């Protein structure tokens, strides 16, 4: 299976399609079409067909897609359908928001350990997970076989945390600190800069005015 | 100026370049090159040149770019360099995280009003902004001439909040609720689904294994 050339925008849309199919499945609907999916998520039917076509043949001409089958297939493509062991570093407001974010658990992302450097936070419980001191990060993440690390700490310490996560054997890092991190090529890194989202909006608002 | 065909990925990279140029400018560096920018942000020099070329000619062959000029130019392209009046709806953990997010204010996104439906939150201060009851959203956002609304409320009420923001005259909405919102075509809408970021990572981890 050759997947490396697939545009990231397609992966993001697959993720959106699978959520929509989860809703449709809950309503007891058995079959759907690219047109229905397109309407449900706000893209064109051609886009839905093109995105799915990257991964082979789905559906039956004139009948459409079986909702459960298509949903399962997309989840497998996305590497879901199994639980992922996630370590969160940083128990500030953002960390707390991520812990209470229902979307993670629903999709199989389980935050199994949380670390912070603030002694007033260490030892407190977030949900059913105890906040541990940052000094234990490498040891505990290694023991837990953590696959994904989430960095929700200030920029100044983000690289140090990334290095510790990599030493502990994580395969992927989601970074919320607005700083460029250096990681080895085999580590999957994704930066979430919340202000960038606003800047795409203001660019588009500006473009409408020209 | 025809800007509508510019890929969103280019806009996101311009945002990243401008942050890098801010850092470089603070260090007192006068000129830079596409190679330096590329090294600083982790893309290829050709990508930097291609992204900038969408917006005309920059720099001088053999001399490079003036750091301050290029930074200013990119900020103007992004619709920055002016302050944007932002209303936040939802003062939960995510809302609090967004309020304390330094990146917003630095880039000119000023949260001037905050609304919540929880009576225990209404009247409390977040920074120097008082949390107001959701019933006042339309009136206050209209008075403030709010341009951007941020939705950080549960999915079930997100559409209602979007409708209120649109009635109040916002031009753009950043939505953190994991639900598809219906908005008129002239409203710029951007959805931030935090789990999607993790799914792009797990897809890529999976793709490495094939």
PDB file of N, CA and C in Angstrom, chain A residues 8 17 24 26-27 54 62 88 97 107 120:
ATOM      1  N   UNK A   8      -2.435  15.906   2.826  1.00  0.00           N
ATOM      2  CA  UNK A   8      -2.889  16.007   4.209  1.00  0.00           C
ATOM      3  C   UNK A   8      -4.356  16.448   4.271  1.00  0.00           C
ATOM      4  N   UNK A  17     -15.192  12.779   7.457  1.00  0.00           N
ATOM      5  CA  UNK A  17     -16.194  11.836   6.920  1.00  0.00           C
ATOM      6  C   UNK A  17     -16.523  10.762   7.961  1.00  0.00           C
ATOM      7  N   UNK A  24     -24.357   9.118  11.323  1.00  0.00           N
ATOM      8  CA  UNK A  24     -25.341   8.499  10.431  1.00  0.00           C
ATOM      9  C   UNK A  24     -25.647   7.075  10.900  1.00  0.00           C
ATOM     10  N   UNK A  26     -25.395   5.920  13.938  1.00  0.00           N
ATOM     11  CA  UNK A  26     -26.181   5.992  15.183  1.00  0.00           C
ATOM     12  C   UNK A  26     -27.662   6.204  14.901  1.00  0.00           C
ATOM     13  N   UNK A  27     -27.945   6.870  13.774  1.00  0.00           N
ATOM     14  CA  UNK A  27     -29.357   7.093  13.409  1.00  0.00           C
ATOM     15  C   UNK A  27     -29.982   5.852  12.769  1.00  0.00           C
ATOM     16  N   UNK A  54      -8.355   7.282  -3.367  1.00  0.00           N
ATOM     17  CA  UNK A  54      -6.939   7.047  -3.031  1.00  0.00           C
ATOM     18  C   UNK A  54      -6.721   5.677  -2.405  1.00  0.00           C
ATOM     19  N   UNK A  62     -24.948   2.567  -8.035  1.00  0.00           N
ATOM     20  CA  UNK A  62     -26.405   2.544  -7.963  1.00  0.00           C
ATOM     21  C   UNK A  62     -26.941   2.190  -6.586  1.00  0.00           C
ATOM     22  N   UNK A  88       0.446  13.382  28.171  1.00  0.00           N
ATOM     23  CA  UNK A  88       0.272  14.834  28.096  1.00  0.00           C
ATOM     24  C   UNK A  88       1.308  15.492  28.995  1.00  0.00           C
ATOM     25  N   UNK A  97      -8.026  21.470  29.241  1.00  0.00           N
ATOM     26  CA  UNK A  97      -9.007  21.437  28.145  1.00  0.00           C
ATOM     27  C   UNK A  97      -8.827  20.166  27.317  1.00  0.00           C
ATOM     28  N   UNK A 107     -12.211   8.662  19.877  1.00  0.00           N
ATOM     29  CA  UNK A 107     -11.443   8.222  18.714  1.00  0.00           C
ATOM     30  C   UNK A 107     -10.283   7.306  19.113  1.00  0.00           C
ATOM     31  N   UNK A 120       2.587  22.543  42.764  1.00  0.00           N
ATOM     32  CA  UNK A 120       1.207  22.638  43.246  1.00  0.00           C
ATOM     33  C   UNK A 120       0.252  21.798  42.390  1.00  0.00           C
TER      34      UNK A 120
END
